[in-house]
GROMACS .gro file of C-alpha atoms in nm:
model
  169
    1MET     CA    1  -1.301   1.857  -2.099
    2TYR     CA    2  -1.182   1.560  -2.326
    3ARG     CA    3  -0.994   1.372  -2.076
    4GLY     CA    4  -1.188   1.031  -2.133
    5LEU     CA    5  -1.062   1.070  -2.494
    6TYR     CA    6  -0.710   1.142  -2.423
    7PRO     CA    7  -0.441   0.871  -2.473
    8LYS     CA    8  -0.197   0.801  -2.196
    9ASP     CA    9   0.088   0.792  -2.450
   10TYR     CA   10   0.125   0.942  -2.803
   11PHE     CA   11   0.374   0.841  -3.078
   12VAL     CA   12   0.437   0.925  -3.433
   13SER     CA   13   0.433   0.563  -3.530
   14THR     CA   14   0.375   0.223  -3.394
   15TYR     CA   15   0.718   0.148  -3.510
   16CYS     CA   16   0.891   0.397  -3.296
   17ILE     CA   17   0.740   0.281  -2.959
   18ASN     CA   18   0.995   0.143  -2.709
   19PHE     CA   19   0.805  -0.167  -2.624
   20LYS     CA   20   1.087  -0.293  -2.415
   21LYS     CA   21   1.033  -0.009  -2.177
   22TYR     CA   22   0.669  -0.128  -2.137
   23TYR     CA   23   0.772  -0.473  -2.083
   24LEU     CA   24   1.016  -0.360  -1.811
   25LEU     CA   25   0.727  -0.168  -1.652
   26GLY     CA   26   0.529  -0.503  -1.621
   27TYR     CA   27   0.320  -0.497  -1.925
   28ARG     CA   28   0.261  -0.841  -2.083
   29GLY     CA   29  -0.023  -0.803  -2.332
   30ILE     CA   30  -0.078  -0.574  -2.636
   31ILE     CA   31  -0.400  -0.521  -2.810
   32PHE     CA   32  -0.342  -0.372  -3.154
   33ASP     CA   33  -0.579  -0.206  -3.389
   34ILE     CA   34  -0.467  -0.320  -3.742
   35ASP     CA   35  -0.571  -0.067  -4.023
   36ASN     CA   36  -0.354   0.254  -4.008
   37THR     CA   37  -0.182   0.142  -3.689
   38LEU     CA   38   0.026  -0.157  -3.815
   39VAL     CA   39  -0.047  -0.133  -4.191
   40GLU     CA   40  -0.233   0.084  -4.430
   41HIS     CA   41  -0.605   0.022  -4.453
   42ASP     CA   42  -0.687  -0.328  -4.597
   43ALA     CA   43  -0.333  -0.408  -4.649
   44PRO     CA   44  -0.196  -0.753  -4.562
   45ALA     CA   45   0.065  -0.797  -4.275
   46ASP     CA   46   0.394  -0.666  -4.427
   47GLU     CA   47   0.753  -0.732  -4.333
   48ARG     CA   48   0.764  -0.452  -4.094
   49ALA     CA   49   0.438  -0.569  -3.907
   50ILE     CA   50   0.554  -0.937  -3.912
   51SER     CA   51   0.891  -0.843  -3.785
   52LEU     CA   52   0.745  -0.627  -3.492
   53ILE     CA   53   0.492  -0.878  -3.376
   54SER     CA   54   0.762  -1.156  -3.395
   55ARG     CA   55   0.996  -0.939  -3.177
   56LEU     CA   56   0.733  -0.881  -2.929
   57GLN     CA   57   0.626  -1.229  -2.887
   58THR     CA   58   1.003  -1.323  -2.840
   59MET     CA   59   1.013  -1.043  -2.590
   60GLY     CA   60   0.726  -1.220  -2.387
   61PHE     CA   61   0.413  -1.014  -2.495
   62GLU     CA   62   0.076  -1.169  -2.580
   63ILE     CA   63  -0.075  -1.017  -2.871
   64CYS     CA   64  -0.433  -0.963  -2.975
   65PHE     CA   65  -0.567  -0.784  -3.283
   66LEU     CA   66  -0.892  -0.600  -3.208
   67SER     CA   67  -1.088  -0.463  -3.512
   68ASN     CA   68  -1.436  -0.335  -3.602
   69ASN     CA   69  -1.372  -0.497  -3.940
   70ASP     CA   70  -1.522  -0.826  -4.059
   71GLU     CA   71  -1.370  -1.165  -3.979
   72GLU     CA   72  -1.229  -1.216  -4.322
   73ARG     CA   73  -1.014  -0.893  -4.307
   74VAL     CA   74  -0.892  -0.967  -3.954
   75LYS     CA   75  -0.823  -1.347  -4.012
   76SER     CA   76  -0.634  -1.286  -4.329
   77PHE     CA   77  -0.405  -1.018  -4.174
   78ASN     CA   78  -0.340  -1.260  -3.878
   79GLU     CA   79  -0.244  -1.547  -4.122
   80GLY     CA   80   0.106  -1.665  -4.036
   81LEU     CA   81   0.120  -1.451  -3.720
   82GLY     CA   82  -0.077  -1.693  -3.508
   83CYS     CA   83  -0.203  -1.423  -3.263
   84HIS     CA   84  -0.536  -1.394  -3.095
   85TYR     CA   85  -0.794  -1.169  -3.272
   86ILE     CA   86  -1.147  -1.027  -3.230
   87HIS     CA   87  -1.338  -0.894  -3.547
   88LYS     CA   88  -1.654  -0.669  -3.534
   89ALA     CA   89  -1.533  -0.564  -3.176
   90GLY     CA   90  -1.784  -0.286  -3.116
   91LYS     CA   91  -1.513  -0.042  -3.031
   92PRO     CA   92  -1.542   0.189  -2.836
   93LEU     CA   93  -1.736  -0.052  -2.611
   94ALA     CA   94  -1.511  -0.213  -2.352
   95LYS     CA   95  -1.628  -0.565  -2.417
   96GLY     CA   96  -1.392  -0.644  -2.708
   97TYR     CA   97  -1.091  -0.516  -2.488
   98LYS     CA   98  -1.213  -0.738  -2.200
   99ALA     CA   99  -1.229  -1.036  -2.435
  100ALA     CA  100  -0.894  -0.966  -2.560
  101MET     CA  101  -0.754  -0.952  -2.215
  102LYS     CA  102  -0.916  -1.292  -2.155
  103PHE     CA  103  -0.755  -1.443  -2.453
  104MET     CA  104  -0.421  -1.324  -2.357
  105GLY     CA  105  -0.449  -1.400  -1.985
  106THR     CA  106  -0.383  -1.046  -1.894
  107ASP     CA  107  -0.568  -0.775  -1.710
  108GLU     CA  108  -0.605  -0.394  -1.697
  109MET     CA  109  -0.291  -0.342  -1.515
  110ASN     CA  110  -0.056  -0.522  -1.757
  111THR     CA  111  -0.227  -0.463  -2.101
  112LEU     CA  112  -0.152  -0.193  -2.353
  113PHE     CA  113  -0.372  -0.091  -2.642
  114VAL     CA  114  -0.216   0.072  -2.966
  115GLY     CA  115  -0.458   0.248  -3.223
  116ASP     CA  116  -0.466   0.549  -3.444
  117GLN     CA  117  -0.824   0.673  -3.384
  118ILE     CA  118  -0.951   0.865  -3.078
  119PHE     CA  119  -1.323   0.804  -3.092
  120THR     CA  120  -1.311   0.418  -3.124
  121ASP     CA  121  -0.962   0.294  -3.032
  122ILE     CA  122  -0.854   0.526  -2.752
  123TRP     CA  123  -1.204   0.586  -2.603
  124GLY     CA  124  -1.258   0.212  -2.589
  125ALA     CA  125  -0.926   0.141  -2.426
  126ASN     CA  126  -0.994   0.404  -2.169
  127ASN     CA  127  -1.341   0.268  -2.114
  128ALA     CA  128  -1.189  -0.068  -2.051
  129GLY     CA  129  -0.919   0.063  -1.817
  130VAL     CA  130  -0.643  -0.020  -2.047
  131ARG     CA  131  -0.341   0.195  -2.093
  132SER     CA  132  -0.411   0.374  -2.419
  133VAL     CA  133  -0.141   0.456  -2.678
  134LEU     CA  134  -0.226   0.673  -2.975
  135VAL     CA  135  -0.025   0.673  -3.294
  136GLN     CA  136  -0.056   0.879  -3.610
  137PRO     CA  137  -0.231   0.709  -3.888
  138LEU     CA  138  -0.007   0.535  -4.149
  139ALA     CA  139  -0.211   0.638  -4.455
  140LYS     CA  140  -0.280   0.986  -4.555
  141HIS     CA  141  -0.573   0.891  -4.774
  142GLU     CA  142  -0.876   0.731  -4.583
  143GLU     CA  143  -1.231   0.641  -4.635
  144ILE     CA  144  -1.464   0.928  -4.610
  145GLN     CA  145  -1.632   0.811  -4.279
  146ILE     CA  146  -1.280   0.822  -4.115
  147VAL     CA  147  -1.188   1.142  -4.263
  148LEU     CA  148  -1.500   1.297  -4.124
  149LYS     CA  149  -1.405   1.154  -3.769
  150ARG     CA  150  -1.056   1.305  -3.796
  151ILE     CA  151  -1.203   1.648  -3.796
  152PRO     CA  152  -1.323   1.647  -3.421
  153GLU     CA  153  -1.038   1.422  -3.342
  154LYS     CA  154  -0.796   1.704  -3.426
  155MET     CA  155  -0.979   1.928  -3.161
  156VAL     CA  156  -0.921   1.664  -2.896
  157LEU     CA  157  -0.561   1.605  -3.008
  158ARG     CA  158  -0.476   1.958  -2.990
  159SER     CA  159  -0.630   1.994  -2.648
  160TYR     CA  160  -0.427   1.687  -2.537
  161LEU     CA  161  -0.096   1.827  -2.689
  162LYS     CA  162  -0.141   2.163  -2.529
  163LYS     CA  163  -0.212   1.994  -2.184
  164HIS     CA  164   0.116   1.799  -2.233
  165LYS     CA  165   0.313   2.083  -2.385
  166LEU     CA  166   0.376   1.881  -2.699
  167LYS     CA  167   0.377   2.010  -3.055
  168TYR     CA  168   0.102   1.916  -3.294
  169LYS     CA  169   0.239   1.715  -3.584
   0.00000   0.00000   0.00000
C-alpha cells in the first residue's frame, strides 16, 4: 500500500551506515538531507558531520546536499565542506535529485540518498529512481509542521518494518 514511500534501507543514524559497503557495491554519489539527518535543525556542520563528509570524499564519493531550506541555511552549512548543494529543492519532486546527480556526475544506478523524512526525502528519492536510505531524526524536538508529518509517517514506517520483519524503534 505504501511501497512508493518505503525506503530501500533504514538505519538508526546516518553515523552508523557502512558507506564502504555501498562504495563496494558501485555507488559513487551521496545526496544528503541536512537537518535532522546530519545535524539537528538549523545547526552548523559539527565535527561529526565534517569528519563523515571528509571520510566519504576520501573514499571517492561525490556529495551533494539537497534541502528545501533557503540558500543562506544550506550555503552556511556547506561552508568549509566544499560540496555541491541545492536549496529550495522542492522535495519530493524528482527535479532536485536529478540536478544533484548532474552536479555529481552520477546517475540513478550509482547514487544514494540519505534523509530523515518519508514524505519529502524518501518519496522524492524514490520518485527520482535513487536508492533511498531513511535514518531516524537526530532531534527529538522539531517544528510543528514536521511533528504533524511524523504522525502519518509512523504508519508508513510501521508497515515497512512489519514487511521487513524489523522492530520499531
